[in-house]
Coordinates of C-alpha atoms and ligand atoms in Angstrom, one line a residue:
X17 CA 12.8 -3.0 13.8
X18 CA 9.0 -3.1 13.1
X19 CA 7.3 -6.3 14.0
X20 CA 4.4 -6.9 11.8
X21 CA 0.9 -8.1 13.2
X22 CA -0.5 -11.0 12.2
X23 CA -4.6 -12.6 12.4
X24 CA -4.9 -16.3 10.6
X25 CA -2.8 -18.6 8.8
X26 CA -3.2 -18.6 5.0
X27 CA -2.1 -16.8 2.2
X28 CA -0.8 -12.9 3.4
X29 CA -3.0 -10.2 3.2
X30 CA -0.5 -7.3 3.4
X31 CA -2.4 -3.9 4.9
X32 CA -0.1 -0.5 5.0
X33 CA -2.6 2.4 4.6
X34 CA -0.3 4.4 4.9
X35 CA 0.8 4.3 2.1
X36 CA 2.4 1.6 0.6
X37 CA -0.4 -0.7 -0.2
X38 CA -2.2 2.5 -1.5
X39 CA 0.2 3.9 -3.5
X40 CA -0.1 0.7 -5.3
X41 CA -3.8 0.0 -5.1
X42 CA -3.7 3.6 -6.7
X43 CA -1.2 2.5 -9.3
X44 CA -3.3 -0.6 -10.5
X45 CA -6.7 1.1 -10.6
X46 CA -5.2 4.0 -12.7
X47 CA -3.8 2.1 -15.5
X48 CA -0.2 0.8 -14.8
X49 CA -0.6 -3.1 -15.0
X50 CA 2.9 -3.9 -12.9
X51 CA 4.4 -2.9 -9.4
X52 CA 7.6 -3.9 -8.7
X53 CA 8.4 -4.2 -5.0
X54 CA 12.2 -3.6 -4.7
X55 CA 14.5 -4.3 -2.0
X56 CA 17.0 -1.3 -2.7
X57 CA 17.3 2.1 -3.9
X58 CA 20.0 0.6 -6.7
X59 CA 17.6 -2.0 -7.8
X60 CA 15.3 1.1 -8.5
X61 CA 17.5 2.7 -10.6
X62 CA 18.0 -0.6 -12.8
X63 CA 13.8 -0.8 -13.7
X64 CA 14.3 3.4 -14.3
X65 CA 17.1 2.4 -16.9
X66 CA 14.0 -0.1 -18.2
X67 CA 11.2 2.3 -18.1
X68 CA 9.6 1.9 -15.0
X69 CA 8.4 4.6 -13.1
X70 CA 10.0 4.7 -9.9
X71 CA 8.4 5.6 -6.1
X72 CA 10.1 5.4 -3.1
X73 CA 10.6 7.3 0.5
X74 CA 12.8 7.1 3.5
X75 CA 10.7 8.1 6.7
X76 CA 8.4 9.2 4.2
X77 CA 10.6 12.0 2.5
X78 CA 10.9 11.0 -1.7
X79 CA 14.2 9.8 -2.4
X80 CA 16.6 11.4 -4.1
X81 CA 16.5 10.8 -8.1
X82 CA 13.2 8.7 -7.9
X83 CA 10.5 10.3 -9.9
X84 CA 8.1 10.4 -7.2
X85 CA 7.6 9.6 -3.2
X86 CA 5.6 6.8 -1.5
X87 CA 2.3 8.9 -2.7
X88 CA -0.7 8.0 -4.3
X89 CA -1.6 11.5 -5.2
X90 CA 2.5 12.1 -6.4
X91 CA 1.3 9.1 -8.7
X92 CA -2.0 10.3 -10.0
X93 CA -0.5 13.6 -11.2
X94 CA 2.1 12.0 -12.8
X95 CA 0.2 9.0 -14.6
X96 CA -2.1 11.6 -15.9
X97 CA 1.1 13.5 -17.3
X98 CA 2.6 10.6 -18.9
X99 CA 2.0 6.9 -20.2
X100 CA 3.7 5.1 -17.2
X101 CA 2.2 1.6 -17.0
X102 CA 5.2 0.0 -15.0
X103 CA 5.8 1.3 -11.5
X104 CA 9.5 -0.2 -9.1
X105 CA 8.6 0.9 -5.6
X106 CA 11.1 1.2 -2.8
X107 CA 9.3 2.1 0.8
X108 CA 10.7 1.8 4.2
X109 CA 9.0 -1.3 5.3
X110 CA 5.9 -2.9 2.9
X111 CA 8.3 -3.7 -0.2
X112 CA 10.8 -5.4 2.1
X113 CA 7.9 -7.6 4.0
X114 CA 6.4 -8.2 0.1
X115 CA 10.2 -8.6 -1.6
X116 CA 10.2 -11.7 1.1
X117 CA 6.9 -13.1 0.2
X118 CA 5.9 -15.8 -2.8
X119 CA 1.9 -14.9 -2.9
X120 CA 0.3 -12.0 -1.5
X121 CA -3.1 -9.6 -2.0
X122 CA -2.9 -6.0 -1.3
X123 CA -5.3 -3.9 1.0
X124 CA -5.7 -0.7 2.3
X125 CA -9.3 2.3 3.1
X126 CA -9.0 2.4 -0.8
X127 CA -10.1 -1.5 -1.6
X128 CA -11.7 -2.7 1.9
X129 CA -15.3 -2.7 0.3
X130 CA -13.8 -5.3 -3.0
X131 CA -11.6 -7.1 -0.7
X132 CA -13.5 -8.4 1.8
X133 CA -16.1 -9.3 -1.2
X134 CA -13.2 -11.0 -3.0
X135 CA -11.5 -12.6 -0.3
X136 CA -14.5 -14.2 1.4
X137 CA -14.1 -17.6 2.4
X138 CA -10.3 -17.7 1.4
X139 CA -7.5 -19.0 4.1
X140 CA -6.1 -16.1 4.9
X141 CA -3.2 -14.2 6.9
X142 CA -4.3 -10.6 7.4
X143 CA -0.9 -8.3 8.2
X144 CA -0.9 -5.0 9.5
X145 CA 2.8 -3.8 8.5
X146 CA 2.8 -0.5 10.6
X147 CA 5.9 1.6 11.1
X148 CA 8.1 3.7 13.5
X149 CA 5.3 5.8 13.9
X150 CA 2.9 2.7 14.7
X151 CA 0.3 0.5 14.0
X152 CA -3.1 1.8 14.7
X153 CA -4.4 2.4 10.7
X154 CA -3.1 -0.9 9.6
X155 CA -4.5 -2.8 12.7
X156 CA -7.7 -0.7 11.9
X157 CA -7.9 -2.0 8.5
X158 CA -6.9 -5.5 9.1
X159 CA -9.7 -5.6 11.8
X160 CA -12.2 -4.3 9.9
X161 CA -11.4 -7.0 7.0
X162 CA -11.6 -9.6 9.6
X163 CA -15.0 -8.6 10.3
X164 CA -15.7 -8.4 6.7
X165 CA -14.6 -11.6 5.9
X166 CA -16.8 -13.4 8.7
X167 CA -20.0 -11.9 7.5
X168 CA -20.3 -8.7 10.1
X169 CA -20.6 -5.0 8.4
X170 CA -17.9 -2.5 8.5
X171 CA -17.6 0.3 10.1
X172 CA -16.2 2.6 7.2
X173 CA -16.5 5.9 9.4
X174 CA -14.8 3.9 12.4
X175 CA -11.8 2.8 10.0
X176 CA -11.8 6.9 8.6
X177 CA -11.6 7.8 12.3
X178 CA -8.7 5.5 13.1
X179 CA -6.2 6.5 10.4
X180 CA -7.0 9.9 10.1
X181 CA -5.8 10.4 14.1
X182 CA -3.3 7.7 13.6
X183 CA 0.4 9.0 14.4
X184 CA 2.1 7.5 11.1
X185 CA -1.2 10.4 9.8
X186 CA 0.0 13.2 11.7
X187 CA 3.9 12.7 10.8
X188 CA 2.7 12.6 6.8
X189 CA 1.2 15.4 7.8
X190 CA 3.9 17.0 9.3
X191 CA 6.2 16.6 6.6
X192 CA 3.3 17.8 3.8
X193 CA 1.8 14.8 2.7
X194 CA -1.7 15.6 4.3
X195 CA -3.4 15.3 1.2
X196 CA -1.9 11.8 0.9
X197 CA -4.2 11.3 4.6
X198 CA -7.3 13.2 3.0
X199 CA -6.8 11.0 -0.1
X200 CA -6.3 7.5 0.7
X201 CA -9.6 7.9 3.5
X202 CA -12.0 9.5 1.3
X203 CA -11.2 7.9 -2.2
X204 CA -12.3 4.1 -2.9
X205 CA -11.1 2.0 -5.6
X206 CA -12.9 -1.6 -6.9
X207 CA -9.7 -3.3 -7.6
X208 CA -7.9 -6.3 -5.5
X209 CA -4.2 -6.7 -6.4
X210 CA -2.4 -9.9 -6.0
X211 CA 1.5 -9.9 -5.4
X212 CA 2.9 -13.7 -7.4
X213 CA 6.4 -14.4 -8.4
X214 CA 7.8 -10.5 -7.2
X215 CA 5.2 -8.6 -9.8
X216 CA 2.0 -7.1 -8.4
X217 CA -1.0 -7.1 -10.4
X218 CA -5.1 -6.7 -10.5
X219 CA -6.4 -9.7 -9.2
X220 CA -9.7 -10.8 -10.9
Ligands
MLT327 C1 6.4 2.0 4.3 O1 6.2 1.0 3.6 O2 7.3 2.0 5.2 C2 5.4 3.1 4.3 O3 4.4 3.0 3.4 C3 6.0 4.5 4.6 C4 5.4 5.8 4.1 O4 4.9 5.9 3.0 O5 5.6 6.8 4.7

């Protein structure tokens, strides 16, 4: 059971680099306007039957008869194939921290720089979701936010450092999801999405 870390009281900031909050930073800053967080595989299979798209892994392996895994360049070769503007994601532990939550924004490498702009000032809890393979990247992020949003300068190469040589890194990589890694680190995307009433969209 992964216990999530938590810095501040106010409205959740959920941080898994890798690679649930950028698979759907990813999906919002490439043209599909809804993520659906889902609690279960069969759930997924009821948006398919609607249209969605559907993403999902289990310790980071795609899921049988979803179109795609957890992976934001899985996502970007098949938005660029198709006309997918809903996306239901299943992942092993961000959807089932977001299924349980009423209000949350989404952060990860890929939106630090807009997030910390757009969240300035705001009452917020910052959450590094981590895994069974840790905690370091999120707690990277999450710390680097916090600076952000108290006026200090981030350390972008420091962050890079961090998840790149994280260990939730190396087992993607182990399993062939490097370039998800190389992606999500050097890529950077101005969009802020806000989790309200189970549907994840851009926030403006
Ligand atoms: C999760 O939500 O558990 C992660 O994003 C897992 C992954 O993509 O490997």
């Amino acid at each position: 059971m992964v216990k999530y870390f938590k810095l501040g009281e106010g409205l959740p900031v959920v941080v898994d680099v890798l690679r649930a909050s950028s698979t759907i930073i990813t999906a919002i800053a490439n043209g599909i306007v809804e993520v659906v967080p889902v609690k279960s595989k069969k759930e997924a299979f009821k948006f398919k039957k609607q249209g969605y798209l559907i993403a999902g892994e289990r310790d980071g392996v795609k899921i049988e008869g979803f179109d795609i895994g957890n992976s934001p360049v899985e996502l970007l070769r098949v938005i660029k194939e198709g006309s997918w503007k809903k996306l239901a994601l299943k992942t092993t532990n961000a959807t089932k921290l977001l299924c349980s939550l009423p209000e949350a924004y989404i952060v990860s490498t890929l939106n630090l720089e807009v997030a910390s702009r757009k969240l300035g000032g705001k009452e917020v809890s910052l959450i590094a979701v981590g895994s069974r393979h840790g905690l370091e990247e999120d707690m990277a992020v999450v710390l680097a936010l916090n600076k952000g949003l108290n006026g200090a300068r981030i350390d972008y190469e420091w962050v890079k450092e961090k998840v790149v040589n994280s260990r939730a890194a190396k087992h993607l990589r182990s399993i062939g999801y490097g370039s998800d890694v190389d992606f999500i680190v050097n890529t950077s995307y101005d969009v802020l999405p806000k989790l309200e009433k189970g549907i994840i969209k851009g926030y403006n």
